[in-house]
XYZ file of C-alpha atoms in Angstrom:
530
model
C 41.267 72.703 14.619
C 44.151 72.404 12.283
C 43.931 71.282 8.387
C 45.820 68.429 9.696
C 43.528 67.582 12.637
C 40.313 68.280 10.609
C 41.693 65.221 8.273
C 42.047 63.200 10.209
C 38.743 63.397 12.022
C 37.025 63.235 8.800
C 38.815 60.000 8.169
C 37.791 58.782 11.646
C 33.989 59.636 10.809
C 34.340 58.064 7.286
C 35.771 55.117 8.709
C 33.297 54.944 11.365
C 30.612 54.951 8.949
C 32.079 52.076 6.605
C 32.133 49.833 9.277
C 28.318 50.657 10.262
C 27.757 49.994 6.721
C 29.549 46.603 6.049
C 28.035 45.628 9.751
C 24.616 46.747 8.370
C 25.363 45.010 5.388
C 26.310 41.497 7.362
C 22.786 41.383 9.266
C 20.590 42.375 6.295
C 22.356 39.130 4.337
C 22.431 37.011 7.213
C 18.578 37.894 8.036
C 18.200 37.213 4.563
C 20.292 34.106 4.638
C 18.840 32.633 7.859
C 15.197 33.154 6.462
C 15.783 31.582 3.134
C 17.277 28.182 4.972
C 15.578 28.676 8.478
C 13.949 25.667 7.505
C 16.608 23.624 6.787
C 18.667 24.349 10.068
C 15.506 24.042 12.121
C 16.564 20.765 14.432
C 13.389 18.416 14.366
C 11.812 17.649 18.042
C 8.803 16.722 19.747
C 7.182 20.143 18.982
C 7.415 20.181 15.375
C 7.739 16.435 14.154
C 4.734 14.569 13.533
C 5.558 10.704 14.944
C 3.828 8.240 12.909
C 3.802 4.074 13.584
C 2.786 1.333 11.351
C 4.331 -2.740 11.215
C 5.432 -2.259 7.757
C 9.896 -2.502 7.498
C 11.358 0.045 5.185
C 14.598 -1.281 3.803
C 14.786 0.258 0.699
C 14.676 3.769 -0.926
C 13.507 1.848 -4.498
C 9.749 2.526 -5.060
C 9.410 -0.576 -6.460
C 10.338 -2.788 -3.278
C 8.642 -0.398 -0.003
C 7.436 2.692 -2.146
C 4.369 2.452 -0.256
C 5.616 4.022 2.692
C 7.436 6.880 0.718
C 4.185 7.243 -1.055
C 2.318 7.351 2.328
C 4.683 9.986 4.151
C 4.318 12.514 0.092
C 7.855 12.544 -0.672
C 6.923 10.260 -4.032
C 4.422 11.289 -6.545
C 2.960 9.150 -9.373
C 1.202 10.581 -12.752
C -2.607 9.859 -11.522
C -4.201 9.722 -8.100
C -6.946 8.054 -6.931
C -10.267 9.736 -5.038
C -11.763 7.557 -1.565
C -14.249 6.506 -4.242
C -11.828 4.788 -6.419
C -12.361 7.421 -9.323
C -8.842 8.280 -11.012
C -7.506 12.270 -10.684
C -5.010 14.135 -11.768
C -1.346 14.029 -9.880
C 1.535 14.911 -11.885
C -0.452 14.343 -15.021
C -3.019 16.851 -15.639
C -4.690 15.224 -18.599
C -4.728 11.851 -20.270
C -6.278 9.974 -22.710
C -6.045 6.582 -24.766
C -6.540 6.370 -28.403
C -9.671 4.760 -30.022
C -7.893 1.506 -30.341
C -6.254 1.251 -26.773
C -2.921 0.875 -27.768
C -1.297 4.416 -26.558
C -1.841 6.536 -24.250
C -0.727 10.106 -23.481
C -0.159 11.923 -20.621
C 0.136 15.949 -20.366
C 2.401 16.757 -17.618
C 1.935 19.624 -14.833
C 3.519 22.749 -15.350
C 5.984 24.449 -12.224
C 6.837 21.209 -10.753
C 10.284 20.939 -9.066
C 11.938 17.957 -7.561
C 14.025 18.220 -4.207
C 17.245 18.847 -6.096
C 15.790 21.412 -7.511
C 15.123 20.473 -11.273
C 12.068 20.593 -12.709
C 9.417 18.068 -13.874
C 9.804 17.294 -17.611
C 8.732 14.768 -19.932
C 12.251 13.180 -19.714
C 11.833 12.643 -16.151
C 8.518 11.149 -16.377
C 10.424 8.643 -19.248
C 13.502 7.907 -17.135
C 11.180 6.390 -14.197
C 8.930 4.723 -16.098
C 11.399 2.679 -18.295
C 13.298 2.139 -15.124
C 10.470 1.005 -13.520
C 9.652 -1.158 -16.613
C 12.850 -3.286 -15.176
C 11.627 -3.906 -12.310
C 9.410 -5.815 -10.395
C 6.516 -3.629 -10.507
C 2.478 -2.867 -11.517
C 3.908 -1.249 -14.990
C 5.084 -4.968 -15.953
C 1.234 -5.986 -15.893
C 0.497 -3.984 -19.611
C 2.737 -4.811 -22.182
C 4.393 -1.380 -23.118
C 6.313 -1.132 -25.653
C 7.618 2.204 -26.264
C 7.732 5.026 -23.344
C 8.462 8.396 -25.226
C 8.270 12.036 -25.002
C 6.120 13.823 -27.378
C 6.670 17.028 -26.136
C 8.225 18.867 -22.877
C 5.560 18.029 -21.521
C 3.732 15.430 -22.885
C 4.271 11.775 -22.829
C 3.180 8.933 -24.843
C 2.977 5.246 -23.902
C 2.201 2.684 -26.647
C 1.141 -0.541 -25.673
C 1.365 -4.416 -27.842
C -2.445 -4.742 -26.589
C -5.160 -2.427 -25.378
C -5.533 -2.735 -21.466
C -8.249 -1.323 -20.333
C -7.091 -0.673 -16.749
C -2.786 0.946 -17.647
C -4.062 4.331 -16.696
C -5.248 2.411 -13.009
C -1.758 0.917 -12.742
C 0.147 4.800 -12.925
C -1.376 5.400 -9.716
C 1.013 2.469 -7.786
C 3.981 3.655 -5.951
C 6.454 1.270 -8.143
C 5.478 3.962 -10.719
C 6.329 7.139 -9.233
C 8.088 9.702 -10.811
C 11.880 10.981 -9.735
C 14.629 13.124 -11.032
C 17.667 12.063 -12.634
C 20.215 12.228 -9.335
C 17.867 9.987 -7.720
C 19.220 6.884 -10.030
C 22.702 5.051 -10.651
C 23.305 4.526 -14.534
C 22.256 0.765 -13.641
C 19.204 2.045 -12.443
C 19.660 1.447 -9.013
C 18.385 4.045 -6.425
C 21.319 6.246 -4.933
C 19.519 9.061 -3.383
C 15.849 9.621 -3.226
C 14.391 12.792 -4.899
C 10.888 13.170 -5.397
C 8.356 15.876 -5.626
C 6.144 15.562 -3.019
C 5.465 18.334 0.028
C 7.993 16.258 2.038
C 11.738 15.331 0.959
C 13.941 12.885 2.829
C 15.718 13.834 5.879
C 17.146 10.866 7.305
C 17.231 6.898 6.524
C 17.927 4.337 9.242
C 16.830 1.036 7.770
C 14.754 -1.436 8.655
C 12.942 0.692 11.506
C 12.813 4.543 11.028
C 12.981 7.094 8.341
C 12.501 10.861 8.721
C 11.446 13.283 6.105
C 11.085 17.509 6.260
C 9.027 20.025 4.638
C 9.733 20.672 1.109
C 9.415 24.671 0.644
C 9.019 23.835 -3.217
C 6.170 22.340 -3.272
C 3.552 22.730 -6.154
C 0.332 22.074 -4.150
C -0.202 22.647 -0.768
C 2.648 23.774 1.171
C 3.074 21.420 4.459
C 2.507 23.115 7.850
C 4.229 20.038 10.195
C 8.053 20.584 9.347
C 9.241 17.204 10.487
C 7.514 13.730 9.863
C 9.301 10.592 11.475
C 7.882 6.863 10.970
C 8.695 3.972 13.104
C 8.247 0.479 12.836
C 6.062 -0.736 15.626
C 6.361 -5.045 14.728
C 4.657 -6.080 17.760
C 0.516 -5.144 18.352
C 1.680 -4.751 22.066
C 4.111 -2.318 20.918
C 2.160 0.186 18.801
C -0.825 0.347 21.050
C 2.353 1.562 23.855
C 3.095 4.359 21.504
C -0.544 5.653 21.501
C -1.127 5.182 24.885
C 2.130 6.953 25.664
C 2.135 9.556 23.182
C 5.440 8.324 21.599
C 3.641 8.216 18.690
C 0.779 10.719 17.360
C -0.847 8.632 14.926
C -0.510 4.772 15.107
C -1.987 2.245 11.953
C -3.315 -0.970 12.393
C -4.131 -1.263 16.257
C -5.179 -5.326 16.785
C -8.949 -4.376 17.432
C -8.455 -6.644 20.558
C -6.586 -4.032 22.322
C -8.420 -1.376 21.721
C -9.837 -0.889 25.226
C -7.025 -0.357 26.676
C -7.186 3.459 24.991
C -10.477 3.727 26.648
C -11.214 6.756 28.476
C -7.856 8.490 27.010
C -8.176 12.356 26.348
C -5.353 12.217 24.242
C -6.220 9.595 21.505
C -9.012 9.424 19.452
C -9.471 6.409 17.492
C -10.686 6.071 13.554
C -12.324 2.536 11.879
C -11.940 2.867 8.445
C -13.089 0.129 5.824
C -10.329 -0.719 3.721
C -10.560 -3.229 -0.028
C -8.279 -5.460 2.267
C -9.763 -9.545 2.400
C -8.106 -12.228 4.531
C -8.210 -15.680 2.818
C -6.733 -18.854 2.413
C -4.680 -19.475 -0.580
C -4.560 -23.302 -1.368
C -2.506 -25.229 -3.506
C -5.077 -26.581 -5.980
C -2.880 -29.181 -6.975
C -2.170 -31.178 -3.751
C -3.559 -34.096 -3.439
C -6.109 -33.496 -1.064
C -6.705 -30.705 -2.496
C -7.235 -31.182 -5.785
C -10.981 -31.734 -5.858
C -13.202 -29.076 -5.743
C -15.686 -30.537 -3.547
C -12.615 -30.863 -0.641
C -12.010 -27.239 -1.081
C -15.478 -26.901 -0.275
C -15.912 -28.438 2.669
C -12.986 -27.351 4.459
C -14.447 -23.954 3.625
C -17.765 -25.251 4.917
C -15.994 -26.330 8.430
C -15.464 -22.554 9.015
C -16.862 -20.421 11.345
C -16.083 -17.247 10.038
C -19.014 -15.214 12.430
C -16.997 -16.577 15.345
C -14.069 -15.361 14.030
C -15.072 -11.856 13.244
C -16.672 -11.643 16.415
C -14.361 -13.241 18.801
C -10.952 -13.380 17.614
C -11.148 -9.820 14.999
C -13.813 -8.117 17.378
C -14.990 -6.836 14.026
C -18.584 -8.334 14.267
C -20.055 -8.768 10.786
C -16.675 -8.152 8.950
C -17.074 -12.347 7.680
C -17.575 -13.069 4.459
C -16.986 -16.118 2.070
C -16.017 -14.333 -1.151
C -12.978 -12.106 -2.354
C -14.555 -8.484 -2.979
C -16.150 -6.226 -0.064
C -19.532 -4.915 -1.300
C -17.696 -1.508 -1.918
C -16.335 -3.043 -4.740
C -19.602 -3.578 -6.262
C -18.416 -4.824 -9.533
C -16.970 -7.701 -7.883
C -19.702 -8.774 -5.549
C -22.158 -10.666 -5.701
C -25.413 -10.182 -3.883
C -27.154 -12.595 -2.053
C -23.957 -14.520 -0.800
C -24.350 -16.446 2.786
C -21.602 -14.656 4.468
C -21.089 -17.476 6.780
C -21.612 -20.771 5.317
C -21.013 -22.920 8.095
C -22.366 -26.493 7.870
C -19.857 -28.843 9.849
C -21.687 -31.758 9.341
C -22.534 -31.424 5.585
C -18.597 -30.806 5.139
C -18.130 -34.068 7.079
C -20.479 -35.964 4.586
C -19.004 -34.548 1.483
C -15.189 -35.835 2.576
C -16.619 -38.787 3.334
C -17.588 -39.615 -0.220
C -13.931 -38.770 -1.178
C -12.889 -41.732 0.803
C -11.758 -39.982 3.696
C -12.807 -42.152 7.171
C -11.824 -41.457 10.384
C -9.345 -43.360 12.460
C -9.056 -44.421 16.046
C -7.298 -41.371 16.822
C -10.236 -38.985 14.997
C -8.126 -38.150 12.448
C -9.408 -38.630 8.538
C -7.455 -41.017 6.882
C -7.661 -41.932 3.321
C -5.499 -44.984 1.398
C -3.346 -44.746 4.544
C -2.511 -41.444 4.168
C -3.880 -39.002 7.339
C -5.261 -35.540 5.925
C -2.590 -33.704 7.433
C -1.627 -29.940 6.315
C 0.409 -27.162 7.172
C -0.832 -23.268 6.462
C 1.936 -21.099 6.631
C 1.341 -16.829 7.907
C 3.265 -13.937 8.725
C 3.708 -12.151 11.930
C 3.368 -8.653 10.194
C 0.009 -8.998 10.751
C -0.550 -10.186 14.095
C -4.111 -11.290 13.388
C -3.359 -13.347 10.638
C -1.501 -16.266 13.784
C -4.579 -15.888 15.980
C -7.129 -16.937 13.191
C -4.649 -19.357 12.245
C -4.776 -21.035 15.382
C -8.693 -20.978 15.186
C -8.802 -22.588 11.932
C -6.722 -25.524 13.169
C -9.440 -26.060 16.244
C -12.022 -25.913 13.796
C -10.810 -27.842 11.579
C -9.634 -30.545 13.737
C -13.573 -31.024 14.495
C -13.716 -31.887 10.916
C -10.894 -34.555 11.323
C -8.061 -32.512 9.335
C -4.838 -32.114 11.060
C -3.549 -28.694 10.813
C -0.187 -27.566 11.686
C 0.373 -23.812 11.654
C 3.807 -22.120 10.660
C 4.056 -18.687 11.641
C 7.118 -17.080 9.141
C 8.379 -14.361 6.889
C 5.948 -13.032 4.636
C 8.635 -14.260 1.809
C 8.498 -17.412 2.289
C 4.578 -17.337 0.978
C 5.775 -16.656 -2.714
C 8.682 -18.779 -2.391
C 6.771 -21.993 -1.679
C 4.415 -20.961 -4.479
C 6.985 -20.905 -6.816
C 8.960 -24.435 -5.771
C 5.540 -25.957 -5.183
C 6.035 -26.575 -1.336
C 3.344 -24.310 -0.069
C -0.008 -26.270 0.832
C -2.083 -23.245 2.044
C -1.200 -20.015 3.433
C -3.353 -17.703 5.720
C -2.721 -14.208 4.011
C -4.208 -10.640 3.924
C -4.324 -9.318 0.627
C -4.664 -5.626 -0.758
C -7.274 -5.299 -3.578
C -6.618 -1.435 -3.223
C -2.875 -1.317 -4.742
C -4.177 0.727 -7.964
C -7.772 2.322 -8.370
C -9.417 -0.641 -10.103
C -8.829 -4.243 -8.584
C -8.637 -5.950 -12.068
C -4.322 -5.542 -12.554
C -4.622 -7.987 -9.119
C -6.853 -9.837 -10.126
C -5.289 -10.680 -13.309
C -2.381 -11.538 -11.786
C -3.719 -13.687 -8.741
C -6.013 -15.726 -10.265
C -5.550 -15.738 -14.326
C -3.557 -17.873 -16.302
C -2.621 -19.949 -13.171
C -2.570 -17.482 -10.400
C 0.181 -15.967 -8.873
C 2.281 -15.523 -5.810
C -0.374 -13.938 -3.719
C -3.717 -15.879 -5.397
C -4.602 -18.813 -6.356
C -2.229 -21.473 -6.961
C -1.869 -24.653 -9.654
C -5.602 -23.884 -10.430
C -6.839 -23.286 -13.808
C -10.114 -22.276 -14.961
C -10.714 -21.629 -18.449
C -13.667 -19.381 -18.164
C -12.421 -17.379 -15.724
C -8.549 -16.922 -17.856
C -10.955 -15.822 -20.811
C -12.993 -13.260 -19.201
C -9.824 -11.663 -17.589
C -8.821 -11.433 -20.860
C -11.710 -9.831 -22.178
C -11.900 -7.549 -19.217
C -7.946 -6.439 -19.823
C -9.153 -4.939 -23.456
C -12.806 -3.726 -22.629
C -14.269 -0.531 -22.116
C -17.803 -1.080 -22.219
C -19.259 -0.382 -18.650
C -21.918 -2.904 -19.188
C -19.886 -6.029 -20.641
C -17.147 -5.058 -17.564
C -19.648 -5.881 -15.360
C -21.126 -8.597 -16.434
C -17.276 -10.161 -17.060
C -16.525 -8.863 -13.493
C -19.487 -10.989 -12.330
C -18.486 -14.252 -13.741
C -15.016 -13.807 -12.169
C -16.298 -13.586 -8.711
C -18.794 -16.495 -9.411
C -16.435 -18.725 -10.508
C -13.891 -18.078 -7.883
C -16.555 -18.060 -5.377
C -17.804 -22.319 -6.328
C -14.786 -23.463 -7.426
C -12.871 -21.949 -4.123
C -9.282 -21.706 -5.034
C -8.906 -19.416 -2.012
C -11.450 -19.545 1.167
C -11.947 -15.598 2.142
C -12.408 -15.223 5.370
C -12.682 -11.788 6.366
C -12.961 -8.295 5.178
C -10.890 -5.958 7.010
C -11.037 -2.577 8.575
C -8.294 -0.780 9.793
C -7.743 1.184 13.218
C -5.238 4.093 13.954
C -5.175 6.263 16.565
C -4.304 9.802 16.248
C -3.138 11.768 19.247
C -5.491 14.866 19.915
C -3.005 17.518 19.169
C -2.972 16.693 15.375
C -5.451 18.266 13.356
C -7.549 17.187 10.231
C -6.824 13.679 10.050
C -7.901 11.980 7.060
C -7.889 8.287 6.003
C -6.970 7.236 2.494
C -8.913 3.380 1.815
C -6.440 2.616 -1.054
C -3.807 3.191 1.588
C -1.896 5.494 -1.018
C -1.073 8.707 1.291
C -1.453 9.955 4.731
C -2.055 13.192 3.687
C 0.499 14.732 5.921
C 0.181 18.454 4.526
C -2.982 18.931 5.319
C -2.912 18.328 9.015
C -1.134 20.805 11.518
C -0.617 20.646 15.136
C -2.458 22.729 17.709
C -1.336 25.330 19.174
């Protein structure tokens, strides 16, 4: 071989062996490239997406108008959880504690936390949302805080104008959560969600569907189910569809009425759960029929709230006549008829309020017939059926009943213009880890949108009170008890059930578990089977 010819192959072997290299080069940073954000291009379907149903809307990303749901599906964390016994734990707070007098609190934050954008838990953060929150409508409003600060990177202090005993309860509500900075608009306003649960936001498609993906980032445990998708199912018909179908793998609040239809079904397994969830009737203390205790008495009197449970819930033994399950045992009081149903004795008592029946059988007092209207909400599908069975039963007492089945909206807006005369409703006790933030709000000083409404009870507004600043176990109690009593005889609201809720949960997902506050779904911790 010539000097010439030995050059050039040399070159040609050289050459040969750069490109092998840059090739080689190309795969190992692709592999490397592909693994890192395999995740991310992974395309969600049936296989890997977890399909969940519920009636709740989601029209907003702002955790203080639907935050439940982002709550529910982890992409939104708050400082403090709350255990299925209603003890508080840790979340992004590790540690807290409140000074001798009440009036701060601080909270030491958890360390290697990361949002989805990648930024990392601090004690600004936790600042930011909070005094955002603060200007909103929200549980943080229910305390009067008046400084939010950071005391340290990771330590934050909240100082309060007066002790309340239950602030650390209220840090567990969604409207409290905790996001980065990109998530918010200088006005304050959500423009892109980032939070730092084990699920981040995928897709948004308001009112009906949402989607969210596994967040590799996570602090806790990692999530096995890369895709999570949630639906709104409005119609009872609809959702019970979805399980029977498999369109959906786990389905909330199935009308119990239906659920025999999933009988014999070795694909769906379905889970009762009690849940600190009462059904009532908020009245408007200050109409005049109303007005008297003793009315409010015997129209709660002239229901038949076993028949109810029984025949119209199929939840047998879920009646009750006051506001607190006996889970909340603070709140209820033993020895309570759960059913006290005495038609005629409500009869009598009208009558000596000058109420007489006419020709027609309709009670009729200075001319005027005792006609009402109870407005509900179609949310709950339940909530028109009992409706309907409190107008027969109380058209045996004489009282005309007319039922308006609406937007869950238009409750609070007839309670604040004063054109709401009673409203069949279904109200959460279980929004924080102790009931007492509600409670305050429903039923002291006045009541509120979702309690009682122009009633006023003295005793009751100063035990609230009391109970806002104590911490004596004992004296809570006691308070607690008088609360319950008072609301219980002077009947501002007639309960009429506690509630239970039903989901079914296709058989291919694994370690279901049911949250009674209704906080979390606890999505990372199931997986599919394989």
């Amino acid at each position: 071989m010539t000097e010439i010819s030995y050059v050039r192959h040399k070159k040609r072997k050289l050459g040969l062996l750069s490109a092998m290299l840059i090739v080689a080069a190309i795969i190992a940073i692709t592999t490397f490239t592909s693994s890192e954000k395999s995740a991310e291009l992974m395309v969600a379907n049936k296989t890997n997406t977890l399909s969940i149903s519920g009636p709740w809307e989601i029209s907003s990303l702002d955790p203080s108008k639907q935050g439940y749901i982002l709550t529910r599906l982890q992409v939104i964390e708050t400082l403090l959880n709350v255990d299925a016994q209603g003890t508080l734990t840790a979340g992004l707070a590790t540690h807290w504690q409140r000074s001798d007098d009440g009036l701060s609190w601080q909270f030491v934050l958890r360390k290697g936390v990361k949002f989805h954008d990648g930024s990392e838990l601090d004690a600004q953060a936790v600042v930011r949302s909070l005094r955002y929150a603060q200007q909103k409508h929200g549980s943080l409003n229910k305390a009067q805080v008046t400084h939010i600060s950071a005391v340290k990177s990771n330590e934050v202090k909240i100082d309060l104008a007066k002790p309340y005993a239950a602030f650390a309860a209220l840090l567990t509500n969604y409207s409290n959560a905790i996001l980065s900075e990109k998530s918010y608009k200088p006005d304050g306003t959500i423009d892109a969600l980032y939070g730092s649960g084990p699920y981040q936001m995928e897709s948004f498609s308001p009112p009906h569907k949402l989607m969210v993906k596994k967040f590799a980032g996570y602090w806790g445990q990692k999530a096995q189910i890369s895709f999570v998708s949630y639906l709104t199912g409005h119609r009872a018909e609809s959702r019970i569809l979805q399980a029977k179908s498999g369109e959906a793998d786990i389905v909330f609040t199935l009308d119990p009425s239906m659920l025999s239809q999933l009988e014999g079904s070795g694909e769906v397994k379905v889970h009762h759960n009690l849940i600190p969830r009462t059904m009532f009737v908020k009245l408007n203390a200050g109409h005049p029929f109303l007005r008297d205790p003793k009315a409010r008495q015997a129209l709660s009197m002239a229901l038949d709230r076993a028949a109810i449970a029984k025949n119209v819930l199929h939840a047998e033994g879920s009646e009750t006549a006051q506001l607190m399950p006996s889970s909340m045992s603070q709140w209820f009081i033993q020895g309570i008829d759960n059913n006290p149903y005495h038609l005629e004795q409500a009869q009598a008592i009208l009558a000596k309020l000058g109420w007489q029946r006419n020709e027609s059988g309709l009670l009729e007092r200075a001319g005027q017939p005792f006609k009402l209207t109870m407005m509900t909400y179609a949310d709950r599908p339940e909530l028109a059926l009992v409706a309907t069975v409190i107008q027969a039963q109380w058209a045996k007492l004489g009282v005309a009943l007319k039922v308006d089945v609406t937007n869950s909206s238009m409750i609070p807006a007839g309670h604040t213009d004063g054109s709401l005369a009673m409203a069949l409703i279904a109200r959460n006790f279980g929004f924080s880890a102790d009931p007492l933030p509600i409670i305050s709000s429903d039923f002291a000083n006045g009541g509120g949108d979702w309690g009682t409404m122009n009633w006023s009870n003295p005793g009751v507004d100063r035990a609230i009170a009391k109970l806002l600043e104590s911490n004596d176990a004992e004296q809570s109690f006691e308070l607690s008890q008088k609360v319950a009593q008072e609301i219980y005889q002077d009947a501002p609201v007639l309960p009429i059930s506690s509630y239970s809720q039903y989901t079914s949960v296709n058989t291919r997902v694994k370690h279901f578990k049911f949250d009674p506050f209704e906080r979390n779904y606890f999505i990372n911790q199931m997986y599919f089977e394989q």
